[in-house]
Amino acid sequence: MTNAMSTLARVDWQRMASFAVANPRQALINTAVAYFIFRQVTKGIKTMSVYGLQKVLTHLWRAVAGGLIRTVRKAPGTGAVLQRSIDKVVKDIEKSMNVDLPGETKYETIPIQPMTDAEILAILKRRQDEPGVDWRNGRASGSVYHGGEELARLTNEAYA
């Protein structure tokens, strides 16, 4: 405690006050940055006491990297460029997952009219070797829900 008091006694408070009066905006920015650093150090000390140094460094990296990414995304011009890149990647993924076969109906929603078991099995038979879908090795996207015993029977028949 004596060390902290002697450090505070050596601070030129009058000079600091005159700087704050002459540069209020910069003084506010400095205060905000100091507060942010203080909060992060306090969180780091608490986290380190519970989880250890590795967890603290991971948390620090995520906070800095996340803040940097958010800042870059909000910057004029970069946000739009980044969004275009994201949209392109999403479009490429959707295109690779949704192969159009000539003469084949594309089902993006559940059909309004129910299909017969024979119709479903015929579609599955036609599409089982479609390019880009490696369902035998678990490389297919889809949803799973329980549709009752009738659907379970149809599913078993389809995979037989």
mmCIF file with all atom_site columns, N, CA and C in Angstrom, residues 73-141:
data_model
loop_
_atom_site.group_PDB
_atom_site.id
_atom_site.type_symbol
_atom_site.label_atom_id
_atom_site.label_alt_id
_atom_site.label_comp_id
_atom_site.label_asym_id
_atom_site.label_entity_id
_atom_site.label_seq_id
_atom_site.pdbx_PDB_ins_code
_atom_site.Cartn_x
_atom_site.Cartn_y
_atom_site.Cartn_z
_atom_site.occupancy
_atom_site.B_iso_or_equiv
_atom_site.pdbx_formal_charge
_atom_site.auth_seq_id
_atom_site.auth_comp_id
_atom_site.auth_asym_id
_atom_site.auth_atom_id
_atom_site.pdbx_PDB_model_num
ATOM 1   N N  . ARG A 1 73  ? -15.726 -5.092  -39.622 1.00 0.00 ? 73  ARG A N  1
ATOM 2   C CA . ARG A 1 73  ? -17.025 -5.238  -40.300 1.00 0.00 ? 73  ARG A CA 1
ATOM 3   C C  . ARG A 1 73  ? -17.807 -3.930  -40.325 1.00 0.00 ? 73  ARG A C  1
ATOM 4   N N  . LYS A 1 74  ? -17.621 -3.080  -39.308 1.00 0.00 ? 74  LYS A N  1
ATOM 5   C CA . LYS A 1 74  ? -18.357 -1.814  -39.243 1.00 0.00 ? 74  LYS A CA 1
ATOM 6   C C  . LYS A 1 74  ? -17.682 -0.705  -40.043 1.00 0.00 ? 74  LYS A C  1
ATOM 7   N N  . ALA A 1 75  ? -16.430 -0.893  -40.410 1.00 0.00 ? 75  ALA A N  1
ATOM 8   C CA . ALA A 1 75  ? -15.697 0.149   -41.139 1.00 0.00 ? 75  ALA A CA 1
ATOM 9   C C  . ALA A 1 75  ? -16.339 0.376   -42.502 1.00 0.00 ? 75  ALA A C  1
ATOM 10  N N  . PRO A 1 76  ? -16.383 1.631   -42.947 1.00 0.00 ? 76  PRO A N  1
ATOM 11  C CA . PRO A 1 76  ? -17.000 1.929   -44.240 1.00 0.00 ? 76  PRO A CA 1
ATOM 12  C C  . PRO A 1 76  ? -16.296 1.184   -45.374 1.00 0.00 ? 76  PRO A C  1
ATOM 13  N N  . GLY A 1 77  ? -17.066 0.536   -46.205 1.00 0.00 ? 77  GLY A N  1
ATOM 14  C CA . GLY A 1 77  ? -16.509 -0.170  -47.360 1.00 0.00 ? 77  GLY A CA 1
ATOM 15  C C  . GLY A 1 77  ? -16.150 -1.612  -47.068 1.00 0.00 ? 77  GLY A C  1
ATOM 16  N N  . THR A 1 78  ? -15.500 -1.869  -45.940 1.00 0.00 ? 78  THR A N  1
ATOM 17  C CA . THR A 1 78  ? -15.066 -3.242  -45.660 1.00 0.00 ? 78  THR A CA 1
ATOM 18  C C  . THR A 1 78  ? -16.239 -4.144  -45.310 1.00 0.00 ? 78  THR A C  1
ATOM 19  N N  . GLY A 1 79  ? -17.247 -3.592  -44.638 1.00 0.00 ? 79  GLY A N  1
ATOM 20  C CA . GLY A 1 79  ? -18.415 -4.390  -44.278 1.00 0.00 ? 79  GLY A CA 1
ATOM 21  C C  . GLY A 1 79  ? -19.109 -4.948  -45.513 1.00 0.00 ? 79  GLY A C  1
ATOM 22  N N  . ALA A 1 80  ? -19.258 -4.113  -46.536 1.00 0.00 ? 80  ALA A N  1
ATOM 23  C CA . ALA A 1 80  ? -19.924 -4.549  -47.767 1.00 0.00 ? 80  ALA A CA 1
ATOM 24  C C  . ALA A 1 80  ? -19.081 -5.589  -48.506 1.00 0.00 ? 80  ALA A C  1
ATOM 25  N N  . VAL A 1 81  ? -17.764 -5.383  -48.548 1.00 0.00 ? 81  VAL A N  1
ATOM 26  C CA . VAL A 1 81  ? -16.873 -6.335  -49.217 1.00 0.00 ? 81  VAL A CA 1
ATOM 27  C C  . VAL A 1 81  ? -16.913 -7.674  -48.494 1.00 0.00 ? 81  VAL A C  1
ATOM 28  N N  . LEU A 1 82  ? -16.839 -7.627  -47.180 1.00 0.00 ? 82  LEU A N  1
ATOM 29  C CA . LEU A 1 82  ? -16.884 -8.849  -46.379 1.00 0.00 ? 82  LEU A CA 1
ATOM 30  C C  . LEU A 1 82  ? -18.216 -9.569  -46.556 1.00 0.00 ? 82  LEU A C  1
ATOM 31  N N  . GLN A 1 83  ? -19.318 -8.822  -46.563 1.00 0.00 ? 83  GLN A N  1
ATOM 32  C CA . GLN A 1 83  ? -20.637 -9.430  -46.736 1.00 0.00 ? 83  GLN A CA 1
ATOM 33  C C  . GLN A 1 83  ? -20.760 -10.084 -48.104 1.00 0.00 ? 83  GLN A C  1
ATOM 34  N N  . ARG A 1 84  ? -20.199 -9.452  -49.149 1.00 0.00 ? 84  ARG A N  1
ATOM 35  C CA . ARG A 1 84  ? -20.223 -10.067 -50.481 1.00 0.00 ? 84  ARG A CA 1
ATOM 36  C C  . ARG A 1 84  ? -19.454 -11.381 -50.485 1.00 0.00 ? 84  ARG A C  1
ATOM 37  N N  . SER A 1 85  ? -18.321 -11.405 -49.795 1.00 0.00 ? 85  SER A N  1
ATOM 38  C CA . SER A 1 85  ? -17.537 -12.647 -49.712 1.00 0.00 ? 85  SER A CA 1
ATOM 39  C C  . SER A 1 85  ? -18.308 -13.732 -48.976 1.00 0.00 ? 85  SER A C  1
ATOM 40  N N  . ILE A 1 86  ? -18.959 -13.370 -47.876 1.00 0.00 ? 86  ILE A N  1
ATOM 41  C CA . ILE A 1 86  ? -19.766 -14.326 -47.119 1.00 0.00 ? 86  ILE A CA 1
ATOM 42  C C  . ILE A 1 86  ? -20.911 -14.843 -47.980 1.00 0.00 ? 86  ILE A C  1
ATOM 43  N N  . ASP A 1 87  ? -21.597 -13.933 -48.681 1.00 0.00 ? 87  ASP A N  1
ATOM 44  C CA . ASP A 1 87  ? -22.707 -14.342 -49.550 1.00 0.00 ? 87  ASP A CA 1
ATOM 45  C C  . ASP A 1 87  ? -22.239 -15.304 -50.636 1.00 0.00 ? 87  ASP A C  1
ATOM 46  N N  . LYS A 1 88  ? -21.058 -15.054 -51.209 1.00 0.00 ? 88  LYS A N  1
ATOM 47  C CA . LYS A 1 88  ? -20.519 -15.926 -52.250 1.00 0.00 ? 88  LYS A CA 1
ATOM 48  C C  . LYS A 1 88  ? -20.240 -17.322 -51.688 1.00 0.00 ? 88  LYS A C  1
ATOM 49  N N  . VAL A 1 89  ? -19.644 -17.387 -50.505 1.00 0.00 ? 89  VAL A N  1
ATOM 50  C CA . VAL A 1 89  ? -19.348 -18.687 -49.887 1.00 0.00 ? 89  VAL A CA 1
ATOM 51  C C  . VAL A 1 89  ? -20.640 -19.439 -49.606 1.00 0.00 ? 89  VAL A C  1
ATOM 52  N N  . VAL A 1 90  ? -21.642 -18.749 -49.065 1.00 0.00 ? 90  VAL A N  1
ATOM 53  C CA . VAL A 1 90  ? -22.932 -19.389 -48.780 1.00 0.00 ? 90  VAL A CA 1
ATOM 54  C C  . VAL A 1 90  ? -23.566 -19.897 -50.066 1.00 0.00 ? 90  VAL A C  1
ATOM 55  N N  . LYS A 1 91  ? -23.515 -19.087 -51.125 1.00 0.00 ? 91  LYS A N  1
ATOM 56  C CA . LYS A 1 91  ? -24.094 -19.487 -52.407 1.00 0.00 ? 91  LYS A CA 1
ATOM 57  C C  . LYS A 1 91  ? -23.376 -20.716 -52.964 1.00 0.00 ? 91  LYS A C  1
ATOM 58  N N  . ASP A 1 92  ? -22.041 -20.742 -52.863 1.00 0.00 ? 92  ASP A N  1
ATOM 59  C CA . ASP A 1 92  ? -21.270 -21.893 -53.340 1.00 0.00 ? 92  ASP A CA 1
ATOM 60  C C  . ASP A 1 92  ? -21.628 -23.152 -52.557 1.00 0.00 ? 92  ASP A C  1
ATOM 61  N N  . ILE A 1 93  ? -21.781 -23.023 -51.252 1.00 0.00 ? 93  ILE A N  1
ATOM 62  C CA . ILE A 1 93  ? -22.148 -24.174 -50.417 1.00 0.00 ? 93  ILE A CA 1
ATOM 63  C C  . ILE A 1 93  ? -23.533 -24.675 -50.804 1.00 0.00 ? 93  ILE A C  1
ATOM 64  N N  . GLU A 1 94  ? -24.491 -23.746 -50.949 1.00 0.00 ? 94  GLU A N  1
ATOM 65  C CA . GLU A 1 94  ? -25.848 -24.140 -51.330 1.00 0.00 ? 94  GLU A CA 1
ATOM 66  C C  . GLU A 1 94  ? -25.854 -24.818 -52.704 1.00 0.00 ? 94  GLU A C  1
ATOM 67  N N  . LYS A 1 95  ? -25.062 -24.277 -53.619 1.00 0.00 ? 95  LYS A N  1
ATOM 68  C CA . LYS A 1 95  ? -25.008 -24.850 -54.973 1.00 0.00 ? 95  LYS A CA 1
ATOM 69  C C  . LYS A 1 95  ? -24.434 -26.259 -54.935 1.00 0.00 ? 95  LYS A C  1
ATOM 70  N N  . SER A 1 96  ? -23.377 -26.468 -54.124 1.00 0.00 ? 96  SER A N  1
ATOM 71  C CA . SER A 1 96  ? -22.770 -27.795 -54.076 1.00 0.00 ? 96  SER A CA 1
ATOM 72  C C  . SER A 1 96  ? -23.668 -28.803 -53.370 1.00 0.00 ? 96  SER A C  1
ATOM 73  N N  . MET A 1 97  ? -24.540 -28.334 -52.488 1.00 0.00 ? 97  MET A N  1
ATOM 74  C CA . MET A 1 97  ? -25.422 -29.236 -51.746 1.00 0.00 ? 97  MET A CA 1
ATOM 75  C C  . MET A 1 97  ? -26.717 -29.518 -52.492 1.00 0.00 ? 97  MET A C  1
ATOM 76  N N  . ASN A 1 98  ? -27.094 -28.645 -53.393 1.00 0.00 ? 98  ASN A N  1
ATOM 77  C CA . ASN A 1 98  ? -28.387 -28.741 -54.052 1.00 0.00 ? 98  ASN A CA 1
ATOM 78  C C  . ASN A 1 98  ? -28.181 -28.950 -55.548 1.00 0.00 ? 98  ASN A C  1
ATOM 79  N N  . VAL A 1 99  ? -27.911 -30.183 -55.938 1.00 0.00 ? 99  VAL A N  1
ATOM 80  C CA . VAL A 1 99  ? -27.617 -30.491 -57.335 1.00 0.00 ? 99  VAL A CA 1
ATOM 81  C C  . VAL A 1 99  ? -28.921 -30.569 -58.128 1.00 0.00 ? 99  VAL A C  1
ATOM 82  N N  . ASP A 1 100 ? -28.946 -29.879 -59.248 1.00 0.00 ? 100 ASP A N  1
ATOM 83  C CA . ASP A 1 100 ? -30.111 -29.940 -60.146 1.00 0.00 ? 100 ASP A CA 1
ATOM 84  C C  . ASP A 1 100 ? -29.885 -31.039 -61.168 1.00 0.00 ? 100 ASP A C  1
ATOM 85  N N  . LEU A 1 101 ? -30.810 -31.969 -61.218 1.00 0.00 ? 101 LEU A N  1
ATOM 86  C CA . LEU A 1 101 ? -30.750 -33.022 -62.221 1.00 0.00 ? 101 LEU A CA 1
ATOM 87  C C  . LEU A 1 101 ? -31.816 -32.744 -63.276 1.00 0.00 ? 101 LEU A C  1
ATOM 88  N N  . PRO A 1 102 ? -31.460 -32.833 -64.551 1.00 0.00 ? 102 PRO A N  1
ATOM 89  C CA . PRO A 1 102 ? -32.440 -32.566 -65.609 1.00 0.00 ? 102 PRO A CA 1
ATOM 90  C C  . PRO A 1 102 ? -33.636 -33.515 -65.501 1.00 0.00 ? 102 PRO A C  1
ATOM 91  N N  . GLY A 1 103 ? -34.834 -32.933 -65.592 1.00 0.00 ? 103 GLY A N  1
ATOM 92  C CA . GLY A 1 103 ? -36.053 -33.720 -65.561 1.00 0.00 ? 103 GLY A CA 1
ATOM 93  C C  . GLY A 1 103 ? -36.476 -34.151 -64.165 1.00 0.00 ? 103 GLY A C  1
ATOM 94  N N  . GLU A 1 104 ? -35.753 -33.731 -63.139 1.00 0.00 ? 104 GLU A N  1
ATOM 95  C CA . GLU A 1 104 ? -36.059 -34.133 -61.760 1.00 0.00 ? 104 GLU A CA 1
ATOM 96  C C  . GLU A 1 104 ? -36.628 -32.925 -61.004 1.00 0.00 ? 104 GLU A C  1
ATOM 97  N N  . THR A 1 105 ? -37.727 -33.135 -60.303 1.00 0.00 ? 105 THR A N  1
ATOM 98  C CA . THR A 1 105 ? -38.341 -32.067 -59.512 1.00 0.00 ? 105 THR A CA 1
ATOM 99  C C  . THR A 1 105 ? -37.447 -31.747 -58.315 1.00 0.00 ? 105 THR A C  1
ATOM 100 N N  . LYS A 1 106 ? -37.310 -30.470 -58.043 1.00 0.00 ? 106 LYS A N  1
ATOM 101 C CA . LYS A 1 106 ? -36.483 -30.020 -56.925 1.00 0.00 ? 106 LYS A CA 1
ATOM 102 C C  . LYS A 1 106 ? -37.401 -29.761 -55.727 1.00 0.00 ? 106 LYS A C  1
ATOM 103 N N  . TYR A 1 107 ? -37.196 -30.484 -54.633 1.00 0.00 ? 107 TYR A N  1
ATOM 104 C CA . TYR A 1 107 ? -38.036 -30.345 -53.445 1.00 0.00 ? 107 TYR A CA 1
ATOM 105 C C  . TYR A 1 107 ? -37.298 -29.510 -52.397 1.00 0.00 ? 107 TYR A C  1
ATOM 106 N N  . GLU A 1 108 ? -37.687 -28.235 -52.259 1.00 0.00 ? 108 GLU A N  1
ATOM 107 C CA . GLU A 1 108 ? -37.087 -27.376 -51.244 1.00 0.00 ? 108 GLU A CA 1
ATOM 108 C C  . GLU A 1 108 ? -37.977 -27.267 -50.017 1.00 0.00 ? 108 GLU A C  1
ATOM 109 N N  . THR A 1 109 ? -39.216 -27.701 -50.146 1.00 0.00 ? 109 THR A N  1
ATOM 110 C CA . THR A 1 109 ? -40.151 -27.740 -49.022 1.00 0.00 ? 109 THR A CA 1
ATOM 111 C C  . THR A 1 109 ? -40.899 -29.069 -49.089 1.00 0.00 ? 109 THR A C  1
ATOM 112 N N  . ILE A 1 110 ? -41.598 -29.379 -48.031 1.00 0.00 ? 110 ILE A N  1
ATOM 113 C CA . ILE A 1 110 ? -42.402 -30.597 -48.027 1.00 0.00 ? 110 ILE A CA 1
ATOM 114 C C  . ILE A 1 110 ? -43.573 -30.394 -48.980 1.00 0.00 ? 110 ILE A C  1
ATOM 115 N N  . PRO A 1 111 ? -43.803 -31.333 -49.899 1.00 0.00 ? 111 PRO A N  1
ATOM 116 C CA . PRO A 1 111 ? -44.905 -31.175 -50.861 1.00 0.00 ? 111 PRO A CA 1
ATOM 117 C C  . PRO A 1 111 ? -46.264 -31.071 -50.161 1.00 0.00 ? 111 PRO A C  1
ATOM 118 N N  . ILE A 1 112 ? -47.149 -30.288 -50.754 1.00 0.00 ? 112 ILE A N  1
ATOM 119 C CA . ILE A 1 112 ? -48.489 -30.114 -50.183 1.00 0.00 ? 112 ILE A CA 1
ATOM 120 C C  . ILE A 1 112 ? -49.274 -31.417 -50.279 1.00 0.00 ? 112 ILE A C  1
ATOM 121 N N  . GLN A 1 113 ? -49.231 -32.054 -51.450 1.00 0.00 ? 113 GLN A N  1
ATOM 122 C CA . GLN A 1 113 ? -49.916 -33.331 -51.639 1.00 0.00 ? 113 GLN A CA 1
ATOM 123 C C  . GLN A 1 113 ? -48.983 -34.459 -51.218 1.00 0.00 ? 113 GLN A C  1
ATOM 124 N N  . PRO A 1 114 ? -49.465 -35.368 -50.368 1.00 0.00 ? 114 PRO A N  1
ATOM 125 C CA . PRO A 1 114 ? -48.597 -36.483 -49.947 1.00 0.00 ? 114 PRO A CA 1
ATOM 126 C C  . PRO A 1 114 ? -48.243 -37.384 -51.122 1.00 0.00 ? 114 PRO A C  1
ATOM 127 N N  . MET A 1 115 ? -47.034 -37.948 -51.057 1.00 0.00 ? 115 MET A N  1
ATOM 128 C CA . MET A 1 115 ? -46.572 -38.856 -52.102 1.00 0.00 ? 115 MET A CA 1
ATOM 129 C C  . MET A 1 115 ? -46.771 -40.293 -51.621 1.00 0.00 ? 115 MET A C  1
ATOM 130 N N  . THR A 1 116 ? -46.953 -41.187 -52.556 1.00 0.00 ? 116 THR A N  1
ATOM 131 C CA . THR A 1 116 ? -47.089 -42.599 -52.193 1.00 0.00 ? 116 THR A CA 1
ATOM 132 C C  . THR A 1 116 ? -45.702 -43.168 -51.912 1.00 0.00 ? 116 THR A C  1
ATOM 133 N N  . ASP A 1 117 ? -45.703 -44.315 -51.241 1.00 0.00 ? 117 ASP A N  1
ATOM 134 C CA . ASP A 1 117 ? -44.432 -44.980 -50.947 1.00 0.00 ? 117 ASP A CA 1
ATOM 135 C C  . ASP A 1 117 ? -43.679 -45.296 -52.232 1.00 0.00 ? 117 ASP A C  1
ATOM 136 N N  . ALA A 1 118 ? -44.404 -45.731 -53.247 1.00 0.00 ? 118 ALA A N  1
ATOM 137 C CA . ALA A 1 118 ? -43.772 -46.091 -54.527 1.00 0.00 ? 118 ALA A CA 1
ATOM 138 C C  . ALA A 1 118 ? -43.103 -44.872 -55.168 1.00 0.00 ? 118 ALA A C  1
ATOM 139 N N  . GLU A 1 119 ? -43.765 -43.700 -55.092 1.00 0.00 ? 119 GLU A N  1
ATOM 140 C CA . GLU A 1 119 ? -43.178 -42.470 -55.664 1.00 0.00 ? 119 GLU A CA 1
ATOM 141 C C  . GLU A 1 119 ? -41.893 -42.092 -54.925 1.00 0.00 ? 119 GLU A C  1
ATOM 142 N N  . ILE A 1 120 ? -41.925 -42.177 -53.605 1.00 0.00 ? 120 ILE A N  1
ATOM 143 C CA . ILE A 1 120 ? -40.744 -41.825 -52.809 1.00 0.00 ? 120 ILE A CA 1
ATOM 144 C C  . ILE A 1 120 ? -39.596 -42.780 -53.122 1.00 0.00 ? 120 ILE A C  1
ATOM 145 N N  . LEU A 1 121 ? -39.886 -44.076 -53.165 1.00 0.00 ? 121 LEU A N  1
ATOM 146 C CA . LEU A 1 121 ? -38.843 -45.054 -53.462 1.00 0.00 ? 121 LEU A CA 1
ATOM 147 C C  . LEU A 1 121 ? -38.282 -44.864 -54.870 1.00 0.00 ? 121 LEU A C  1
ATOM 148 N N  . ALA A 1 122 ? -39.132 -44.489 -55.835 1.00 0.00 ? 122 ALA A N  1
ATOM 149 C CA . ALA A 1 122 ? -38.670 -44.253 -57.203 1.00 0.00 ? 122 ALA A CA 1
ATOM 150 C C  . ALA A 1 122 ? -37.716 -43.056 -57.254 1.00 0.00 ? 122 ALA A C  1
ATOM 151 N N  . ILE A 1 123 ? -38.053 -41.981 -56.538 1.00 0.00 ? 123 ILE A N  1
ATOM 152 C CA . ILE A 1 123 ? -37.183 -40.799 -56.496 1.00 0.00 ? 123 ILE A CA 1
ATOM 153 C C  . ILE A 1 123 ? -35.850 -41.158 -55.846 1.00 0.00 ? 123 ILE A C  1
ATOM 154 N N  . LEU A 1 124 ? -35.901 -41.867 -54.721 1.00 0.00 ? 124 LEU A N  1
ATOM 155 C CA . LEU A 1 124 ? -34.669 -42.264 -54.035 1.00 0.00 ? 124 LEU A CA 1
ATOM 156 C C  . LEU A 1 124 ? -33.797 -43.143 -54.932 1.00 0.00 ? 124 LEU A C  1
ATOM 157 N N  . LYS A 1 125 ? -34.429 -44.051 -55.662 1.00 0.00 ? 125 LYS A N  1
ATOM 158 C CA . LYS A 1 125 ? -33.696 -44.945 -56.560 1.00 0.00 ? 125 LYS A CA 1
ATOM 159 C C  . LYS A 1 125 ? -32.997 -44.143 -57.653 1.00 0.00 ? 125 LYS A C  1
ATOM 160 N N  . ARG A 1 126 ? -33.725 -43.173 -58.260 1.00 0.00 ? 126 ARG A N  1
ATOM 161 C CA . ARG A 1 126 ? -33.140 -42.356 -59.335 1.00 0.00 ? 126 ARG A CA 1
ATOM 162 C C  . ARG A 1 126 ? -31.995 -41.494 -58.821 1.00 0.00 ? 126 ARG A C  1
ATOM 163 N N  . ARG A 1 127 ? -32.096 -41.014 -57.576 1.00 0.00 ? 127 ARG A N  1
ATOM 164 C CA . ARG A 1 127 ? -31.126 -40.041 -57.077 1.00 0.00 ? 127 ARG A CA 1
ATOM 165 C C  . ARG A 1 127 ? -30.033 -40.648 -56.200 1.00 0.00 ? 127 ARG A C  1
ATOM 166 N N  . GLN A 1 128 ? -30.032 -41.962 -56.021 1.00 0.00 ? 128 GLN A N  1
ATOM 167 C CA . GLN A 1 128 ? -29.089 -42.548 -55.082 1.00 0.00 ? 128 GLN A CA 1
ATOM 168 C C  . GLN A 1 128 ? -27.625 -42.410 -55.525 1.00 0.00 ? 128 GLN A C  1
ATOM 169 N N  . ASP A 1 129 ? -27.373 -42.307 -56.798 1.00 0.00 ? 129 ASP A N  1
ATOM 170 C CA . ASP A 1 129 ? -25.999 -42.170 -57.280 1.00 0.00 ? 129 ASP A CA 1
ATOM 171 C C  . ASP A 1 129 ? -25.728 -40.780 -57.850 1.00 0.00 ? 129 ASP A C  1
ATOM 172 N N  . GLU A 1 130 ? -26.474 -39.799 -57.403 1.00 0.00 ? 130 GLU A N  1
ATOM 173 C CA . GLU A 1 130 ? -26.302 -38.459 -57.951 1.00 0.00 ? 130 GLU A CA 1
ATOM 174 C C  . GLU A 1 130 ? -24.938 -37.902 -57.557 1.00 0.00 ? 130 GLU A C  1
ATOM 175 N N  . PRO A 1 131 ? -24.328 -37.148 -58.463 1.00 0.00 ? 131 PRO A N  1
ATOM 176 C CA . PRO A 1 131 ? -22.974 -36.643 -58.209 1.00 0.00 ? 131 PRO A CA 1
ATOM 177 C C  . PRO A 1 131 ? -22.947 -35.645 -57.043 1.00 0.00 ? 131 PRO A C  1
ATOM 178 N N  . GLY A 1 132 ? -21.865 -35.699 -56.276 1.00 0.00 ? 132 GLY A N  1
ATOM 179 C CA . GLY A 1 132 ? -21.682 -34.735 -55.195 1.00 0.00 ? 132 GLY A CA 1
ATOM 180 C C  . GLY A 1 132 ? -22.307 -35.128 -53.874 1.00 0.00 ? 132 GLY A C  1
ATOM 181 N N  . VAL A 1 133 ? -23.062 -36.228 -53.833 1.00 0.00 ? 133 VAL A N  1
ATOM 182 C CA . VAL A 1 133 ? -23.686 -36.655 -52.588 1.00 0.00 ? 133 VAL A CA 1
ATOM 183 C C  . VAL A 1 133 ? -23.148 -38.028 -52.224 1.00 0.00 ? 133 VAL A C  1
ATOM 184 N N  . ASP A 1 134 ? -22.341 -38.073 -51.186 1.00 0.00 ? 134 ASP A N  1
ATOM 185 C CA . ASP A 1 134 ? -21.745 -39.326 -50.740 1.00 0.00 ? 134 ASP A CA 1
ATOM 186 C C  . ASP A 1 134 ? -22.474 -39.792 -49.486 1.00 0.00 ? 134 ASP A C  1
ATOM 187 N N  . TRP A 1 135 ? -23.744 -40.175 -49.646 1.00 0.00 ? 135 TRP A N  1
ATOM 188 C CA . TRP A 1 135 ? -24.568 -40.526 -48.489 1.00 0.00 ? 135 TRP A CA 1
ATOM 189 C C  . TRP A 1 135 ? -24.097 -41.805 -47.818 1.00 0.00 ? 135 TRP A C  1
ATOM 190 N N  . ARG A 1 136 ? -23.414 -42.675 -48.559 1.00 0.00 ? 136 ARG A N  1
ATOM 191 C CA . ARG A 1 136 ? -22.946 -43.933 -47.967 1.00 0.00 ? 136 ARG A CA 1
ATOM 192 C C  . ARG A 1 136 ? -21.907 -43.678 -46.866 1.00 0.00 ? 136 ARG A C  1
ATOM 193 N N  . ASN A 1 137 ? -21.158 -42.607 -46.995 1.00 0.00 ? 137 ASN A N  1
ATOM 194 C CA . ASN A 1 137 ? -20.139 -42.249 -45.997 1.00 0.00 ? 137 ASN A CA 1
ATOM 195 C C  . ASN A 1 137 ? -20.608 -41.113 -45.095 1.00 0.00 ? 137 ASN A C  1
ATOM 196 N N  . GLY A 1 138 ? -21.918 -40.858 -45.061 1.00 0.00 ? 138 GLY A N  1
ATOM 197 C CA . GLY A 1 138 ? -22.470 -39.850 -44.167 1.00 0.00 ? 138 GLY A CA 1
ATOM 198 C C  . GLY A 1 138 ? -22.259 -38.427 -44.622 1.00 0.00 ? 138 GLY A C  1
ATOM 199 N N  . ARG A 1 139 ? -22.029 -38.208 -45.916 1.00 0.00 ? 139 ARG A N  1
ATOM 200 C CA . ARG A 1 139 ? -21.772 -36.868 -46.422 1.00 0.00 ? 139 ARG A CA 1
ATOM 201 C C  . ARG A 1 139 ? -22.988 -36.299 -47.142 1.00 0.00 ? 139 ARG A C  1
ATOM 202 N N  . ALA A 1 140 ? -24.111 -36.261 -46.428 1.00 0.00 ? 140 ALA A N  1
ATOM 203 C CA . ALA A 1 140 ? -25.340 -35.697 -46.986 1.00 0.00 ? 140 ALA A CA 1
ATOM 204 C C  . ALA A 1 140 ? -26.006 -34.864 -45.903 1.00 0.00 ? 140 ALA A C  1
ATOM 205 N N  . SER A 1 141 ? -26.596 -33.772 -46.313 1.00 0.00 ? 141 SER A N  1
ATOM 206 C CA . SER A 1 141 ? -27.266 -32.895 -45.367 1.00 0.00 ? 141 SER A CA 1
ATOM 207 C C  . SER A 1 141 ? -28.748 -33.230 -45.320 1.00 0.00 ? 141 SER A C  1
#
